[in-house]
Amino acid sequence: MNGISTFGTHQMNKNGRSNIRIEHVSGRSALYLRDLWTTFVDMQWRYKFFLFTATFAGTWFVFGVLWYLVALVHGDLLVRPAVQPHPVRDADADSDRAFLFSLESQTTIGYGFRCITEECPAAIILLIVQLVLTMLMEIFITGTFLAKVARPKKRGETVKFSQHAVVTSHDGVPCLMIRVANMRKSLLIGCQVAGKLLQTSLTKEGETVRLDQRNVPLRAWLADFELMVIMNATVESTSATCQVRTSYLPDEILWGYEFPPVVSLCPNGKYVADFAFFDKVLKTKSSPIEQQRLFTHRLRVAFNRGEGLSLINPPSSFLSSLSCKL
């Protein structure tokens, strides 16, 4: 690594978002357009509202032009005598009225003095085409709005990880411990937790492999690594699967510390979780150096065997501790 710390910053932010920017992808715009649904769902709200407004205004304008051309071809725009039989649309026709007629047709708010007649088949066909196309467009846009609002990602934002991980003894065994809490009263079903230890490694051929996840040892407190924690669960109310992620750098893993109790029992028999102590840590009486030596050896063995993180206790509805038993 030429003495440069690869993991001086998070590869994955604390909120679970990737900190890697993708550049110089050939044909990225075309790829995004082929997957319009995901593109629209992932779009930020300000761009979504702008696109929503521009799409409807654009269709009104385009079909307004088409209605204007139909009226022009049929001769409705010419100076008419007092009585002109069989117009395409009743009432005087000009560009403003053509636009209003397009808007009224698409939104079905009523024509007033503007309406089509049976004398022009082209107008009837254009009305059918406009209604069908705009109906499909409204279904697509409404679906993307609902999908974005109902994404399990929003449910995952109500799950909180501790700012630090700690290494302490649990039942005489050194453990890497992480605290996680469900901020809602509704349960998360079937929680599964996995840990990924990311580290840059150098192959025998001299190639630097970044973000290597295979058999990576943790070399005490001087190791250059990033620990990713991933929790998958099913939302009780919607049965949708959500994923919550966070990561820890070496300086965010505290040796010889432990989490203080957060849950207490009130006199009325209810449990209370005080989140003022959620991210706080306390020093333990055992030696951090001894814990580091035992932890380094056991963690190397555990990750080489493919063992990951597991719950040390059955998860409660609002608070659990995660531990890698070594």
mmCIF file of C-alpha atoms in Angstrom:
data_model
loop_
_atom_site.group_PDB
_atom_site.id
_atom_site.type_symbol
_atom_site.label_atom_id
_atom_site.label_comp_id
_atom_site.label_asym_id
_atom_site.label_seq_id
_atom_site.Cartn_x
_atom_site.Cartn_y
_atom_site.Cartn_z
ATOM 1 C CA MET A 1 0.000 0.000 0.000
ATOM 2 C CA ASN A 2 3.109 2.197 -0.191
ATOM 3 C CA GLY A 3 2.506 3.575 3.281
ATOM 4 C CA ILE A 4 -0.767 5.212 2.257
ATOM 5 C CA SER A 5 -3.793 4.400 4.393
ATOM 6 C CA THR A 6 -6.495 3.136 2.097
ATOM 7 C CA PHE A 7 -9.156 3.232 4.777
ATOM 8 C CA GLY A 8 -8.546 6.714 6.146
ATOM 9 C CA THR A 9 -12.150 7.408 5.175
ATOM 10 C CA HIS A 10 -15.163 5.163 5.000
ATOM 11 C CA GLN A 11 -15.750 3.114 1.881
ATOM 12 C CA MET A 12 -19.306 3.020 3.209
ATOM 13 C CA ASN A 13 -20.656 5.933 5.210
ATOM 14 C CA LYS A 14 -22.106 5.495 8.665
ATOM 15 C CA ASN A 15 -25.605 5.824 7.220
ATOM 16 C CA GLY A 16 -24.977 2.857 4.917
ATOM 17 C CA ARG A 17 -24.481 4.767 1.668
ATOM 18 C CA SER A 18 -21.555 3.920 -0.560
ATOM 19 C CA ASN A 19 -18.720 6.439 -0.552
ATOM 20 C CA ILE A 20 -17.420 5.271 -3.927
ATOM 21 C CA ARG A 21 -18.026 7.443 -6.981
ATOM 22 C CA ILE A 22 -18.311 5.724 -10.343
ATOM 23 C CA GLU A 23 -16.744 7.574 -13.269
ATOM 24 C CA HIS A 24 -16.087 7.121 -16.993
ATOM 25 C CA VAL A 25 -18.782 4.512 -17.599
ATOM 26 C CA SER A 26 -19.375 4.211 -21.319
ATOM 27 C CA GLY A 27 -23.035 4.535 -22.243
ATOM 28 C CA ARG A 28 -24.255 5.121 -18.693
ATOM 29 C CA SER A 29 -27.146 7.342 -19.824
ATOM 30 C CA ALA A 30 -28.354 4.699 -22.263
ATOM 31 C CA LEU A 31 -28.187 2.046 -19.561
ATOM 32 C CA TYR A 32 -30.218 4.227 -17.203
ATOM 33 C CA LEU A 33 -32.819 4.871 -19.891
ATOM 34 C CA ARG A 34 -33.212 1.148 -20.483
ATOM 35 C CA ASP A 35 -34.096 0.736 -16.823
ATOM 36 C CA LEU A 36 -36.504 3.643 -16.531
ATOM 37 C CA TRP A 37 -38.342 2.277 -13.520
ATOM 38 C CA THR A 38 -35.268 2.094 -11.269
ATOM 39 C CA THR A 39 -34.015 5.417 -12.630
ATOM 40 C CA PHE A 40 -37.253 7.187 -11.745
ATOM 41 C CA VAL A 41 -37.582 5.508 -8.333
ATOM 42 C CA ASP A 42 -33.984 6.377 -7.350
ATOM 43 C CA MET A 43 -34.342 9.950 -8.585
ATOM 44 C CA GLN A 44 -34.173 12.664 -5.945
ATOM 45 C CA TRP A 45 -37.446 14.309 -5.013
ATOM 46 C CA ARG A 46 -36.650 17.718 -6.501
ATOM 47 C CA TYR A 47 -35.866 16.183 -9.878
ATOM 48 C CA LYS A 48 -38.918 13.942 -9.642
ATOM 49 C CA PHE A 49 -41.271 16.891 -9.043
ATOM 50 C CA PHE A 50 -39.640 18.833 -11.861
ATOM 51 C CA LEU A 51 -39.987 15.881 -14.218
ATOM 52 C CA PHE A 52 -43.581 15.362 -13.088
ATOM 53 C CA THR A 53 -44.463 18.975 -13.915
ATOM 54 C CA ALA A 54 -42.475 19.049 -17.145
ATOM 55 C CA THR A 55 -44.000 15.793 -18.383
ATOM 56 C CA PHE A 56 -47.592 16.928 -18.013
ATOM 57 C CA ALA A 57 -46.927 20.430 -19.331
ATOM 58 C CA GLY A 58 -45.002 18.930 -22.238
ATOM 59 C CA THR A 59 -47.791 16.535 -23.219
ATOM 60 C CA TRP A 60 -50.350 19.331 -23.039
ATOM 61 C CA PHE A 61 -48.185 21.430 -25.352
ATOM 62 C CA VAL A 62 -47.413 18.612 -27.808
ATOM 63 C CA PHE A 63 -51.018 17.556 -28.162
ATOM 64 C CA GLY A 64 -52.051 21.199 -28.281
ATOM 65 C CA VAL A 65 -49.841 21.571 -31.356
ATOM 66 C CA LEU A 66 -51.388 18.437 -32.859
ATOM 67 C CA TRP A 67 -54.896 19.760 -32.228
ATOM 68 C CA TYR A 68 -53.881 23.046 -33.820
ATOM 69 C CA LEU A 69 -52.607 21.209 -36.912
ATOM 70 C CA VAL A 70 -55.802 19.173 -37.165
ATOM 71 C CA ALA A 71 -57.866 22.354 -37.010
ATOM 72 C CA LEU A 72 -55.563 23.997 -39.551
ATOM 73 C CA VAL A 73 -55.860 21.120 -42.015
ATOM 74 C CA HIS A 74 -59.629 21.051 -41.607
ATOM 75 C CA GLY A 75 -59.839 24.783 -42.285
ATOM 76 C CA ASP A 76 -61.174 25.876 -38.904
ATOM 77 C CA LEU A 77 -58.495 28.582 -38.607
ATOM 78 C CA LEU A 78 -59.636 30.416 -41.736
ATOM 79 C CA VAL A 79 -61.863 33.436 -41.497
ATOM 80 C CA ARG A 80 -65.302 31.888 -41.326
ATOM 81 C CA PRO A 81 -68.599 33.275 -42.435
ATOM 82 C CA ALA A 82 -71.324 33.755 -39.911
ATOM 83 C CA VAL A 83 -72.320 30.124 -40.315
ATOM 84 C CA GLN A 84 -69.674 27.526 -41.204
ATOM 85 C CA PRO A 85 -70.987 23.971 -41.248
ATOM 86 C CA HIS A 86 -69.169 20.988 -39.767
ATOM 87 C CA PRO A 87 -66.107 22.342 -37.912
ATOM 88 C CA VAL A 88 -63.626 19.985 -36.278
ATOM 89 C CA ARG A 89 -64.128 21.794 -32.991
ATOM 90 C CA ASP A 90 -66.879 24.136 -32.017
ATOM 91 C CA ALA A 91 -65.827 27.681 -31.046
ATOM 92 C CA ASP A 92 -63.059 29.788 -32.527
ATOM 93 C CA ALA A 93 -59.741 27.979 -32.986
ATOM 94 C CA ASP A 94 -56.307 29.458 -32.350
ATOM 95 C CA SER A 95 -53.103 28.336 -30.619
ATOM 96 C CA ASP A 96 -54.260 29.272 -27.097
ATOM 97 C CA ARG A 97 -57.565 27.513 -27.501
ATOM 98 C CA ALA A 98 -55.789 24.490 -28.970
ATOM 99 C CA PHE A 99 -53.603 24.245 -25.876
ATOM 100 C CA LEU A 100 -56.608 24.598 -23.570
ATOM 101 C CA PHE A 101 -58.465 21.972 -25.554
ATOM 102 C CA SER A 102 -55.515 19.586 -25.119
ATOM 103 C CA LEU A 103 -55.416 20.242 -21.372
ATOM 104 C CA GLU A 104 -59.168 19.768 -20.995
ATOM 105 C CA SER A 105 -59.097 16.524 -22.973
ATOM 106 C CA GLN A 106 -56.263 15.052 -20.906
ATOM 107 C CA THR A 107 -57.590 16.104 -17.515
ATOM 108 C CA THR A 108 -61.270 15.515 -18.387
ATOM 109 C CA ILE A 109 -62.328 18.732 -16.666
ATOM 110 C CA GLY A 110 -64.931 19.553 -19.316
ATOM 111 C CA TYR A 111 -64.746 21.328 -22.644
ATOM 112 C CA GLY A 112 -67.078 24.273 -22.201
ATOM 113 C CA PHE A 113 -67.376 25.800 -25.672
ATOM 114 C CA ARG A 114 -64.519 23.652 -27.043
ATOM 115 C CA CYS A 115 -65.469 20.148 -28.134
ATOM 116 C CA ILE A 116 -64.851 17.832 -31.063
ATOM 117 C CA THR A 117 -67.512 16.873 -33.572
ATOM 118 C CA GLU A 118 -68.101 13.706 -35.530
ATOM 119 C CA GLU A 119 -67.221 15.468 -38.786
ATOM 120 C CA CYS A 120 -63.451 14.856 -38.486
ATOM 121 C CA PRO A 121 -62.170 11.276 -37.921
ATOM 122 C CA ALA A 122 -58.624 12.587 -37.369
ATOM 123 C CA ALA A 123 -59.782 14.532 -34.318
ATOM 124 C CA ILE A 124 -61.494 11.460 -32.876
ATOM 125 C CA ILE A 125 -58.377 9.326 -33.389
ATOM 126 C CA LEU A 126 -56.136 12.017 -31.862
ATOM 127 C CA LEU A 127 -58.388 12.234 -28.801
ATOM 128 C CA ILE A 128 -58.187 8.457 -28.296
ATOM 129 C CA VAL A 129 -54.388 8.465 -28.690
ATOM 130 C CA GLN A 130 -53.977 11.325 -26.219
ATOM 131 C CA LEU A 131 -56.170 9.712 -23.583
ATOM 132 C CA VAL A 132 -54.466 6.298 -23.876
ATOM 133 C CA LEU A 133 -50.907 7.660 -23.835
ATOM 134 C CA THR A 134 -51.505 10.071 -20.992
ATOM 135 C CA MET A 135 -53.274 7.383 -18.961
ATOM 136 C CA LEU A 136 -50.219 5.128 -19.274
ATOM 137 C CA MET A 137 -47.983 8.048 -18.365
ATOM 138 C CA GLU A 138 -50.032 8.844 -15.259
ATOM 139 C CA ILE A 139 -49.945 5.201 -14.148
ATOM 140 C CA PHE A 140 -46.145 5.093 -14.526
ATOM 141 C CA ILE A 141 -45.503 8.367 -12.706
ATOM 142 C CA THR A 142 -47.954 7.576 -9.907
ATOM 143 C CA GLY A 143 -46.357 4.146 -9.499
ATOM 144 C CA THR A 144 -42.869 5.612 -9.142
ATOM 145 C CA PHE A 145 -44.122 8.055 -6.497
ATOM 146 C CA LEU A 146 -45.752 5.274 -4.498
ATOM 147 C CA ALA A 147 -42.710 2.995 -4.876
ATOM 148 C CA LYS A 148 -40.367 5.724 -3.642
ATOM 149 C CA VAL A 149 -42.550 6.544 -0.639
ATOM 150 C CA ALA A 150 -43.072 2.886 0.316
ATOM 151 C CA ARG A 151 -39.459 1.767 -0.084
ATOM 152 C CA PRO A 152 -38.147 -0.390 2.788
ATOM 153 C CA LYS A 153 -35.142 1.922 2.812
ATOM 154 C CA LYS A 154 -37.202 4.444 4.761
ATOM 155 C CA ARG A 155 -37.986 1.773 7.342
ATOM 156 C CA GLY A 156 -34.286 1.017 7.593
ATOM 157 C CA GLU A 157 -33.596 4.634 8.510
ATOM 158 C CA THR A 158 -35.433 4.024 11.799
ATOM 159 C CA VAL A 159 -32.813 1.420 12.769
ATOM 160 C CA LYS A 160 -29.823 2.942 14.550
ATOM 161 C CA PHE A 161 -26.303 1.564 14.968
ATOM 162 C CA SER A 162 -23.918 2.729 17.669
ATOM 163 C CA GLN A 163 -21.267 5.229 16.606
ATOM 164 C CA HIS A 164 -18.501 2.987 17.980
ATOM 165 C CA ALA A 165 -17.846 -0.709 18.308
ATOM 166 C CA VAL A 166 -16.197 -2.011 21.460
ATOM 167 C CA VAL A 167 -13.983 -4.989 22.263
ATOM 168 C CA THR A 168 -14.632 -6.454 25.689
ATOM 169 C CA SER A 169 -15.017 -9.780 27.450
ATOM 170 C CA HIS A 170 -18.403 -11.482 27.453
ATOM 171 C CA ASP A 171 -18.652 -14.618 29.592
ATOM 172 C CA GLY A 172 -14.847 -14.741 29.615
ATOM 173 C CA VAL A 173 -14.600 -14.584 25.820
ATOM 174 C CA PRO A 174 -13.280 -11.464 24.017
ATOM 175 C CA CYS A 175 -16.023 -10.087 21.800
ATOM 176 C CA LEU A 176 -16.420 -7.346 19.249
ATOM 177 C CA MET A 177 -19.725 -5.736 20.248
ATOM 178 C CA ILE A 178 -21.998 -3.362 18.347
ATOM 179 C CA ARG A 179 -25.248 -1.879 19.581
ATOM 180 C CA VAL A 180 -28.284 -1.614 17.289
ATOM 181 C CA ALA A 181 -31.779 -0.327 18.063
ATOM 182 C CA ASN A 182 -35.156 -0.388 16.364
ATOM 183 C CA MET A 183 -36.689 3.069 16.804
ATOM 184 C CA ARG A 184 -40.250 1.945 16.052
ATOM 185 C CA LYS A 185 -42.630 -0.157 18.104
ATOM 186 C CA SER A 186 -43.335 -2.463 15.152
ATOM 187 C CA LEU A 187 -41.028 -5.469 15.035
ATOM 188 C CA LEU A 188 -38.399 -6.441 12.494
ATOM 189 C CA ILE A 189 -38.819 -10.131 11.742
ATOM 190 C CA GLY A 190 -36.088 -12.628 10.902
ATOM 191 C CA CYS A 191 -33.118 -10.347 11.537
ATOM 192 C CA GLN A 192 -29.882 -11.643 10.011
ATOM 193 C CA VAL A 193 -26.569 -9.907 10.598
ATOM 194 C CA ALA A 194 -23.375 -10.318 8.596
ATOM 195 C CA GLY A 195 -19.952 -8.716 8.892
ATOM 196 C CA LYS A 196 -17.466 -7.947 6.114
ATOM 197 C CA LEU A 197 -13.865 -7.088 6.879
ATOM 198 C CA LEU A 198 -12.438 -5.002 4.030
ATOM 199 C CA GLN A 199 -8.696 -4.594 3.585
ATOM 200 C CA THR A 200 -6.318 -3.832 0.755
ATOM 201 C CA SER A 201 -4.002 -6.748 0.039
ATOM 202 C CA LEU A 202 -0.961 -7.236 -2.186
ATOM 203 C CA THR A 203 -0.805 -10.373 -4.335
ATOM 204 C CA LYS A 204 2.352 -12.345 -5.100
ATOM 205 C CA GLU A 205 2.388 -10.774 -8.551
ATOM 206 C CA GLY A 206 2.544 -7.301 -6.997
ATOM 207 C CA GLU A 207 -1.059 -6.412 -7.806
ATOM 208 C CA THR A 208 -2.897 -4.316 -5.242
ATOM 209 C CA VAL A 209 -6.374 -5.697 -4.602
ATOM 210 C CA ARG A 210 -8.595 -3.138 -2.930
ATOM 211 C CA LEU A 211 -11.586 -4.081 -0.795
ATOM 212 C CA ASP A 212 -10.412 -7.686 -0.559
ATOM 213 C CA GLN A 213 -12.837 -9.692 1.580
ATOM 214 C CA ARG A 214 -11.134 -13.100 1.542
ATOM 215 C CA ASN A 215 -9.403 -14.441 4.656
ATOM 216 C CA VAL A 216 -8.329 -11.025 5.849
ATOM 217 C CA PRO A 217 -6.496 -11.010 9.217
ATOM 218 C CA LEU A 218 -6.882 -8.178 11.669
ATOM 219 C CA ARG A 219 -3.383 -7.145 12.731
ATOM 220 C CA ALA A 220 -4.065 -5.684 16.158
ATOM 221 C CA TRP A 221 -4.850 -2.016 16.456
ATOM 222 C CA LEU A 222 -2.450 -0.961 13.673
ATOM 223 C CA ALA A 223 -4.389 -2.783 10.954
ATOM 224 C CA ASP A 224 -5.696 -0.787 8.006
ATOM 225 C CA PHE A 225 -9.217 -2.083 7.481
ATOM 226 C CA GLU A 226 -12.913 -1.293 7.485
ATOM 227 C CA LEU A 227 -15.553 -3.434 9.172
ATOM 228 C CA MET A 228 -18.938 -3.405 7.428
ATOM 229 C CA VAL A 229 -22.014 -4.569 9.332
ATOM 230 C CA ILE A 230 -25.111 -5.519 7.324
ATOM 231 C CA MET A 231 -28.481 -6.395 8.831
ATOM 232 C CA ASN A 232 -31.354 -7.840 6.779
ATOM 233 C CA ALA A 233 -34.860 -8.033 8.212
ATOM 234 C CA THR A 234 -38.510 -8.243 7.218
ATOM 235 C CA VAL A 235 -40.793 -5.330 8.052
ATOM 236 C CA GLU A 236 -43.694 -6.600 10.138
ATOM 237 C CA SER A 237 -46.325 -4.214 8.769
ATOM 238 C CA THR A 238 -45.557 -4.597 5.035
ATOM 239 C CA SER A 239 -43.625 -7.915 4.810
ATOM 240 C CA ALA A 240 -41.021 -6.072 2.736
ATOM 241 C CA THR A 241 -37.334 -6.858 3.165
ATOM 242 C CA CYS A 242 -35.117 -4.015 4.336
ATOM 243 C CA GLN A 243 -31.363 -3.809 4.716
ATOM 244 C CA VAL A 244 -29.460 -1.574 7.126
ATOM 245 C CA ARG A 245 -25.714 -1.010 6.793
ATOM 246 C CA THR A 246 -22.945 0.770 8.625
ATOM 247 C CA SER A 247 -19.170 0.557 8.881
ATOM 248 C CA TYR A 248 -16.394 1.042 11.416
ATOM 249 C CA LEU A 249 -12.796 2.118 10.923
ATOM 250 C CA PRO A 250 -10.017 1.011 13.327
ATOM 251 C CA ASP A 251 -10.220 4.242 15.326
ATOM 252 C CA GLU A 252 -13.955 3.655 15.802
ATOM 253 C CA ILE A 253 -13.373 0.275 17.487
ATOM 254 C CA LEU A 254 -12.605 0.928 21.150
ATOM 255 C CA TRP A 255 -10.540 -1.630 23.078
ATOM 256 C CA GLY A 256 -11.272 -2.203 26.742
ATOM 257 C CA TYR A 257 -14.671 -0.500 26.682
ATOM 258 C CA GLU A 258 -18.243 -1.705 27.056
ATOM 259 C CA PHE A 259 -21.727 -0.331 26.510
ATOM 260 C CA PRO A 260 -23.623 0.836 29.604
ATOM 261 C CA PRO A 261 -27.176 -0.423 30.177
ATOM 262 C CA VAL A 262 -29.831 1.492 28.279
ATOM 263 C CA VAL A 263 -33.018 -0.367 29.218
ATOM 264 C CA SER A 264 -34.514 0.124 32.674
ATOM 265 C CA LEU A 265 -37.729 -1.005 34.354
ATOM 266 C CA CYS A 266 -40.163 1.671 35.517
ATOM 267 C CA PRO A 267 -42.305 1.310 38.653
ATOM 268 C CA ASN A 268 -45.387 0.904 36.452
ATOM 269 C CA GLY A 269 -43.903 -2.272 34.974
ATOM 270 C CA LYS A 270 -42.901 -0.848 31.580
ATOM 271 C CA TYR A 271 -39.411 -0.979 30.115
ATOM 272 C CA VAL A 272 -37.831 2.297 29.048
ATOM 273 C CA ALA A 273 -34.924 2.661 26.615
ATOM 274 C CA ASP A 274 -32.957 5.842 27.304
ATOM 275 C CA PHE A 275 -31.152 6.705 24.083
ATOM 276 C CA ALA A 276 -29.108 9.365 25.836
ATOM 277 C CA PHE A 277 -26.781 6.467 26.754
ATOM 278 C CA PHE A 278 -27.022 4.658 23.415
ATOM 279 C CA ASP A 279 -23.643 5.815 22.038
ATOM 280 C CA LYS A 280 -21.852 6.125 25.377
ATOM 281 C CA VAL A 281 -19.136 3.670 26.408
ATOM 282 C CA LEU A 282 -17.487 2.817 29.730
ATOM 283 C CA LYS A 283 -13.960 1.593 30.468
ATOM 284 C CA THR A 284 -13.642 -2.003 31.626
ATOM 285 C CA LYS A 285 -11.375 -3.277 34.373
ATOM 286 C CA SER A 286 -9.531 -5.761 32.163
ATOM 287 C CA SER A 287 -6.340 -4.836 30.326
ATOM 288 C CA PRO A 288 -6.918 -3.541 26.772
ATOM 289 C CA ILE A 289 -3.537 -4.932 25.637
ATOM 290 C CA GLU A 290 -4.432 -8.451 26.754
ATOM 291 C CA GLN A 291 -7.798 -8.157 25.024
ATOM 292 C CA GLN A 292 -6.108 -6.971 21.836
ATOM 293 C CA ARG A 293 -3.779 -9.972 21.749
ATOM 294 C CA LEU A 294 -6.555 -12.507 22.339
ATOM 295 C CA PHE A 295 -8.933 -10.708 20.009
ATOM 296 C CA THR A 296 -6.420 -10.498 17.153
ATOM 297 C CA HIS A 297 -5.653 -14.207 17.267
ATOM 298 C CA ARG A 298 -9.258 -15.346 17.582
ATOM 299 C CA LEU A 299 -10.590 -12.890 14.990
ATOM 300 C CA ARG A 300 -8.043 -14.109 12.443
ATOM 301 C CA VAL A 301 -9.198 -17.675 12.992
ATOM 302 C CA ALA A 302 -12.889 -16.714 12.891
ATOM 303 C CA PHE A 303 -12.754 -14.788 9.636
ATOM 304 C CA ASN A 304 -10.552 -17.415 7.974
ATOM 305 C CA ARG A 305 -13.254 -19.950 8.821
ATOM 306 C CA GLY A 306 -15.888 -17.664 7.326
ATOM 307 C CA GLU A 307 -17.608 -16.966 10.643
ATOM 308 C CA GLY A 308 -19.476 -13.690 10.863
ATOM 309 C CA LEU A 309 -21.402 -11.651 13.351
ATOM 310 C CA SER A 310 -24.209 -13.170 15.377
ATOM 311 C CA LEU A 311 -26.688 -11.998 17.973
ATOM 312 C CA ILE A 312 -25.477 -12.706 21.486
ATOM 313 C CA ASN A 313 -29.049 -12.395 22.771
ATOM 314 C CA PRO A 314 -32.467 -12.931 21.194
ATOM 315 C CA PRO A 315 -33.396 -9.572 19.639
ATOM 316 C CA SER A 316 -35.908 -7.455 21.494
ATOM 317 C CA SER A 317 -38.394 -5.216 19.773
ATOM 318 C CA PHE A 318 -36.219 -2.143 20.173
ATOM 319 C CA LEU A 319 -32.660 -2.908 21.305
ATOM 320 C CA SER A 320 -30.073 -5.614 20.671
ATOM 321 C CA SER A 321 -26.326 -6.063 20.976
ATOM 322 C CA LEU A 322 -24.341 -7.646 18.178
ATOM 323 C CA SER A 323 -21.213 -9.613 18.903
ATOM 324 C CA CYS A 324 -18.589 -11.584 17.051
ATOM 325 C CA LYS A 325 -17.753 -14.367 19.512
ATOM 326 C CA LEU A 326 -14.148 -15.424 19.149
#
